[in-house]
């Protein structure tokens, strides 16, 4: 599948979507290209040592209803980004700055932007309030 339109890529678990995620996705969207999200599968979350409250399909359904998000695909391994960048013809890779420099090895392929992580909000904190 050859994709000609360039896009902006981002990756994450995006569990219990909150305004920290939304702010990041809005900054991604503001770059002016369609946004594609590599969404951590439930299995990959185990490798990431992350326990998501919502299953992959539920998290995907929410993200697909955000303006300018044109596709959500499984993130299953740490090292699929290189192939994804080529497959989806990505111009930008966007991450919160808690990932600062972690993906710089990909910079020859894609322009990487690390945006400030929104403080004082996280899915785990929201889950704690629920418990
Ligand atoms: N984020 C943010 N502000 C927050 C929480 C999250 O800007 N308060 C950003 C993170 O920096 C990340 C994105 O939102 O860029 C998704 O966050 P998570 O779902 O926590 O993703 P993470 O577990 O960091 O997985 O291969 C990359 C990983 O899959 C990223």
PDB file of C-alpha atoms and ligand atoms in Angstrom:
ATOM      1  CA  UNK A   1       0.000   0.000   0.000  1.00  0.00           C
ATOM      2  CA  UNK A   2       1.793   3.118  -1.240  1.00  0.00           C
ATOM      3  CA  UNK A   3       0.709   6.233   0.728  1.00  0.00           C
ATOM      4  CA  UNK A   4       1.566   9.449  -1.121  1.00  0.00           C
ATOM      5  CA  UNK A   5       0.106  12.013   1.292  1.00  0.00           C
ATOM      6  CA  UNK A   6       2.556  12.900   4.002  1.00  0.00           C
ATOM      7  CA  UNK A   7       1.459  12.591   7.641  1.00  0.00           C
ATOM      8  CA  UNK A   8       2.400  13.230  11.241  1.00  0.00           C
ATOM      9  CA  UNK A   9       3.019  10.116  13.328  1.00  0.00           C
ATOM     10  CA  UNK A  10       2.745   9.664  17.060  1.00  0.00           C
ATOM     11  CA  UNK A  11       2.684   6.639  19.371  1.00  0.00           C
ATOM     12  CA  UNK A  12       1.285   5.783  22.759  1.00  0.00           C
ATOM     13  CA  UNK A  13      -1.125   3.878  24.972  1.00  0.00           C
ATOM     14  CA  UNK A  14      -3.610   6.769  25.214  1.00  0.00           C
ATOM     15  CA  UNK A  15      -5.513   5.067  28.031  1.00  0.00           C
ATOM     16  CA  UNK A  16      -8.410   7.023  29.611  1.00  0.00           C
ATOM     17  CA  UNK A  17      -7.931   9.903  27.171  1.00  0.00           C
ATOM     18  CA  UNK A  18      -7.335  13.217  28.916  1.00  0.00           C
ATOM     19  CA  UNK A  19      -6.399  16.801  28.044  1.00  0.00           C
ATOM     20  CA  UNK A  20      -2.675  16.008  28.186  1.00  0.00           C
ATOM     21  CA  UNK A  21      -3.161  13.596  25.294  1.00  0.00           C
ATOM     22  CA  UNK A  22      -5.509  15.996  23.512  1.00  0.00           C
ATOM     23  CA  UNK A  23      -3.024  18.890  23.782  1.00  0.00           C
ATOM     24  CA  UNK A  24      -0.339  16.714  22.230  1.00  0.00           C
ATOM     25  CA  UNK A  25      -2.653  15.594  19.421  1.00  0.00           C
ATOM     26  CA  UNK A  26      -3.689  19.210  18.783  1.00  0.00           C
ATOM     27  CA  UNK A  27      -0.021  20.241  18.496  1.00  0.00           C
ATOM     28  CA  UNK A  28       0.504  17.318  16.116  1.00  0.00           C
ATOM     29  CA  UNK A  29      -2.530  18.394  14.110  1.00  0.00           C
ATOM     30  CA  UNK A  30      -1.342  22.019  14.017  1.00  0.00           C
ATOM     31  CA  UNK A  31       1.590  20.895  11.861  1.00  0.00           C
ATOM     32  CA  UNK A  32      -0.960  20.754   9.067  1.00  0.00           C
ATOM     33  CA  UNK A  33      -0.776  17.111   8.055  1.00  0.00           C
ATOM     34  CA  UNK A  34      -3.123  14.199   8.781  1.00  0.00           C
ATOM     35  CA  UNK A  35      -2.272  12.475  12.065  1.00  0.00           C
ATOM     36  CA  UNK A  36      -1.693   8.723  12.255  1.00  0.00           C
ATOM     37  CA  UNK A  37      -1.340   7.055  15.649  1.00  0.00           C
ATOM     38  CA  UNK A  38       0.636   3.910  16.514  1.00  0.00           C
ATOM     39  CA  UNK A  39      -1.515   2.689  19.392  1.00  0.00           C
ATOM     40  CA  UNK A  40       0.137   0.327  21.866  1.00  0.00           C
ATOM     41  CA  UNK A  41      -1.636  -3.031  21.781  1.00  0.00           C
ATOM     42  CA  UNK A  42      -2.648  -4.678  25.056  1.00  0.00           C
ATOM     43  CA  UNK A  43       0.207  -7.143  24.558  1.00  0.00           C
ATOM     44  CA  UNK A  44       2.752  -4.358  23.924  1.00  0.00           C
ATOM     45  CA  UNK A  45       1.536  -2.575  27.055  1.00  0.00           C
ATOM     46  CA  UNK A  46       2.674  -5.640  29.021  1.00  0.00           C
ATOM     47  CA  UNK A  47       6.161  -5.175  27.531  1.00  0.00           C
ATOM     48  CA  UNK A  48       5.938  -1.472  28.421  1.00  0.00           C
ATOM     49  CA  UNK A  49       4.952  -2.503  31.928  1.00  0.00           C
ATOM     50  CA  UNK A  50       1.786  -0.446  31.524  1.00  0.00           C
ATOM     51  CA  UNK A  51      -1.641  -1.558  32.682  1.00  0.00           C
ATOM     52  CA  UNK A  52      -4.299   0.146  30.563  1.00  0.00           C
ATOM     53  CA  UNK A  53      -7.878   0.238  31.849  1.00  0.00           C
ATOM     54  CA  UNK A  54      -9.304   0.301  28.323  1.00  0.00           C
ATOM     55  CA  UNK A  55      -8.659  -2.416  25.783  1.00  0.00           C
ATOM     56  CA  UNK A  56      -7.045  -1.633  22.424  1.00  0.00           C
ATOM     57  CA  UNK A  57     -10.320  -1.497  20.425  1.00  0.00           C
ATOM     58  CA  UNK A  58     -11.908   0.941  22.903  1.00  0.00           C
ATOM     59  CA  UNK A  59      -8.825   3.193  22.929  1.00  0.00           C
ATOM     60  CA  UNK A  60      -8.742   3.046  19.102  1.00  0.00           C
ATOM     61  CA  UNK A  61     -12.428   3.986  18.772  1.00  0.00           C
ATOM     62  CA  UNK A  62     -11.900   7.109  20.887  1.00  0.00           C
ATOM     63  CA  UNK A  63      -8.813   8.233  18.974  1.00  0.00           C
ATOM     64  CA  UNK A  64     -10.463   7.725  15.564  1.00  0.00           C
ATOM     65  CA  UNK A  65     -13.055  10.300  16.567  1.00  0.00           C
ATOM     66  CA  UNK A  66     -10.532  13.058  17.152  1.00  0.00           C
ATOM     67  CA  UNK A  67     -10.352  15.717  14.447  1.00  0.00           C
ATOM     68  CA  UNK A  68      -7.554  15.141  11.955  1.00  0.00           C
ATOM     69  CA  UNK A  69      -6.686  11.647  13.210  1.00  0.00           C
ATOM     70  CA  UNK A  70      -6.984   9.694   9.960  1.00  0.00           C
ATOM     71  CA  UNK A  71      -5.768   6.286  11.127  1.00  0.00           C
ATOM     72  CA  UNK A  72      -4.854   4.276  14.196  1.00  0.00           C
ATOM     73  CA  UNK A  73      -2.649   1.190  13.778  1.00  0.00           C
ATOM     74  CA  UNK A  74      -1.172  -1.315  16.259  1.00  0.00           C
ATOM     75  CA  UNK A  75       2.082  -0.487  17.976  1.00  0.00           C
ATOM     76  CA  UNK A  76       3.469  -3.945  18.815  1.00  0.00           C
ATOM     77  CA  UNK A  77       7.221  -3.441  19.114  1.00  0.00           C
ATOM     78  CA  UNK A  78       9.695  -0.714  20.047  1.00  0.00           C
ATOM     79  CA  UNK A  79      11.443  -0.921  16.703  1.00  0.00           C
ATOM     80  CA  UNK A  80       8.578  -0.728  14.190  1.00  0.00           C
ATOM     81  CA  UNK A  81       8.802   3.071  13.901  1.00  0.00           C
ATOM     82  CA  UNK A  82      11.350   3.031  11.077  1.00  0.00           C
ATOM     83  CA  UNK A  83       9.099   0.882   8.878  1.00  0.00           C
ATOM     84  CA  UNK A  84       6.020   2.888   9.863  1.00  0.00           C
ATOM     85  CA  UNK A  85       7.726   6.156   8.884  1.00  0.00           C
ATOM     86  CA  UNK A  86       8.426   4.744   5.426  1.00  0.00           C
ATOM     87  CA  UNK A  87       5.089   2.950   5.069  1.00  0.00           C
ATOM     88  CA  UNK A  88       3.011   5.992   6.050  1.00  0.00           C
ATOM     89  CA  UNK A  89       5.279   8.563   4.374  1.00  0.00           C
ATOM     90  CA  UNK A  90       5.627  10.446   7.667  1.00  0.00           C
ATOM     91  CA  UNK A  91       7.092  13.931   7.634  1.00  0.00           C
ATOM     92  CA  UNK A  92       6.914  14.422  11.420  1.00  0.00           C
ATOM     93  CA  UNK A  93       7.202  12.172  14.474  1.00  0.00           C
ATOM     94  CA  UNK A  94       5.663  13.826  17.514  1.00  0.00           C
ATOM     95  CA  UNK A  95       6.141  12.771  21.160  1.00  0.00           C
ATOM     96  CA  UNK A  96       5.841  14.357  24.574  1.00  0.00           C
ATOM     97  CA  UNK A  97       9.177  15.487  26.001  1.00  0.00           C
ATOM     98  CA  UNK A  98       9.168  12.679  28.555  1.00  0.00           C
ATOM     99  CA  UNK A  99      10.578  10.910  25.467  1.00  0.00           C
ATOM    100  CA  UNK A 100      13.087  13.698  24.745  1.00  0.00           C
ATOM    101  CA  UNK A 101      15.880  12.454  22.444  1.00  0.00           C
ATOM    102  CA  UNK A 102      14.732   8.817  22.722  1.00  0.00           C
ATOM    103  CA  UNK A 103      13.877   8.661  19.013  1.00  0.00           C
ATOM    104  CA  UNK A 104      16.627  10.922  17.633  1.00  0.00           C
ATOM    105  CA  UNK A 105      18.150   7.924  15.835  1.00  0.00           C
ATOM    106  CA  UNK A 106      15.187   8.201  13.451  1.00  0.00           C
ATOM    107  CA  UNK A 107      15.929  11.818  12.578  1.00  0.00           C
ATOM    108  CA  UNK A 108      17.471  11.149   9.169  1.00  0.00           C
ATOM    109  CA  UNK A 109      14.058   9.731   8.133  1.00  0.00           C
ATOM    110  CA  UNK A 110      11.653  12.113   9.842  1.00  0.00           C
ATOM    111  CA  UNK A 111      11.485  15.477  11.577  1.00  0.00           C
ATOM    112  CA  UNK A 112      11.072  14.791  15.299  1.00  0.00           C
ATOM    113  CA  UNK A 113       9.281  17.223  17.619  1.00  0.00           C
ATOM    114  CA  UNK A 114       9.154  16.661  21.382  1.00  0.00           C
ATOM    115  CA  UNK A 115       6.390  18.797  22.840  1.00  0.00           C
ATOM    116  CA  UNK A 116       6.174  19.702  26.509  1.00  0.00           C
ATOM    117  CA  UNK A 117       4.307  17.027  28.453  1.00  0.00           C
ATOM    118  CA  UNK A 118       1.229  18.498  30.162  1.00  0.00           C
ATOM    119  CA  UNK A 119       1.928  18.469  33.909  1.00  0.00           C
ATOM    120  CA  UNK A 120      -0.339  17.178  36.682  1.00  0.00           C
ATOM    121  CA  UNK A 121      -2.416  14.820  34.556  1.00  0.00           C
ATOM    122  CA  UNK A 122      -1.895  11.170  33.700  1.00  0.00           C
ATOM    123  CA  UNK A 123      -4.029   8.124  33.021  1.00  0.00           C
ATOM    124  CA  UNK A 124      -2.620   6.386  36.098  1.00  0.00           C
ATOM    125  CA  UNK A 125      -3.630   9.319  38.331  1.00  0.00           C
ATOM    126  CA  UNK A 126      -7.152   9.216  36.876  1.00  0.00           C
ATOM    127  CA  UNK A 127      -7.322   5.467  37.476  1.00  0.00           C
ATOM    128  CA  UNK A 128      -6.223   5.962  41.095  1.00  0.00           C
ATOM    129  CA  UNK A 129      -9.075   8.440  41.675  1.00  0.00           C
ATOM    130  CA  UNK A 130     -11.467   5.812  40.340  1.00  0.00           C
ATOM    131  CA  UNK A 131     -10.200   3.087  42.684  1.00  0.00           C
TER     132      UNK A 131
HETATM  133  N1  LIG B   1       1.407  12.968  27.169  1.00  0.00           N
HETATM  134  C1  LIG B   1       1.447  14.345  27.411  1.00  0.00           C
HETATM  135  N2  LIG B   1       1.003  14.818  28.598  1.00  0.00           N
HETATM  136  C2  LIG B   1       0.519  13.974  29.546  1.00  0.00           C
HETATM  137  C3  LIG B   1       0.472  12.582  29.299  1.00  0.00           C
HETATM  138  C4  LIG B   1       0.920  12.100  28.088  1.00  0.00           C
HETATM  139  O1  LIG B   1       1.891  15.128  26.544  1.00  0.00           O
HETATM  140  N3  LIG B   1       0.083  14.496  30.724  1.00  0.00           N
HETATM  141  C5  LIG B   1       1.904  12.476  25.882  1.00  0.00           C
HETATM  142  C6  LIG B   1       3.077  11.510  26.049  1.00  0.00           C
HETATM  143  O2  LIG B   1       4.294  12.241  26.167  1.00  0.00           O
HETATM  144  C7  LIG B   1       3.002  10.706  24.759  1.00  0.00           C
HETATM  145  C8  LIG B   1       1.495  10.688  24.450  1.00  0.00           C
HETATM  146  O3  LIG B   1       0.896  11.732  25.225  1.00  0.00           O
HETATM  147  O4  LIG B   1       3.704  11.388  23.708  1.00  0.00           O
HETATM  148  C9  LIG B   1       0.850   9.370  24.823  1.00  0.00           C
HETATM  149  O5  LIG B   1       1.093   9.156  26.207  1.00  0.00           O
HETATM  150  P1  LIG B   1       1.030   7.640  26.759  1.00  0.00           P
HETATM  151  O6  LIG B   1      -0.251   7.031  26.376  1.00  0.00           O
HETATM  152  O7  LIG B   1       1.466   7.657  28.196  1.00  0.00           O
HETATM  153  O8  LIG B   1       2.164   6.974  25.855  1.00  0.00           O
HETATM  154  P2  LIG B   1       3.487   6.222  26.346  1.00  0.00           P
HETATM  155  O9  LIG B   1       3.154   5.156  27.307  1.00  0.00           O
HETATM  156  O10 LIG B   1       4.452   7.270  26.713  1.00  0.00           O
HETATM  157  O11 LIG B   1       3.903   5.443  25.011  1.00  0.00           O
HETATM  158  O12 LIG B   1       6.689   4.068  21.476  1.00  0.00           O
HETATM  159  C10 LIG B   1       6.228   5.169  22.230  1.00  0.00           C
HETATM  160  C11 LIG B   1       5.332   4.726  23.353  1.00  0.00           C
HETATM  161  O13 LIG B   1       4.302   3.872  22.879  1.00  0.00           O
HETATM  162  C12 LIG B   1       4.726   5.946  24.044  1.00  0.00           C
END
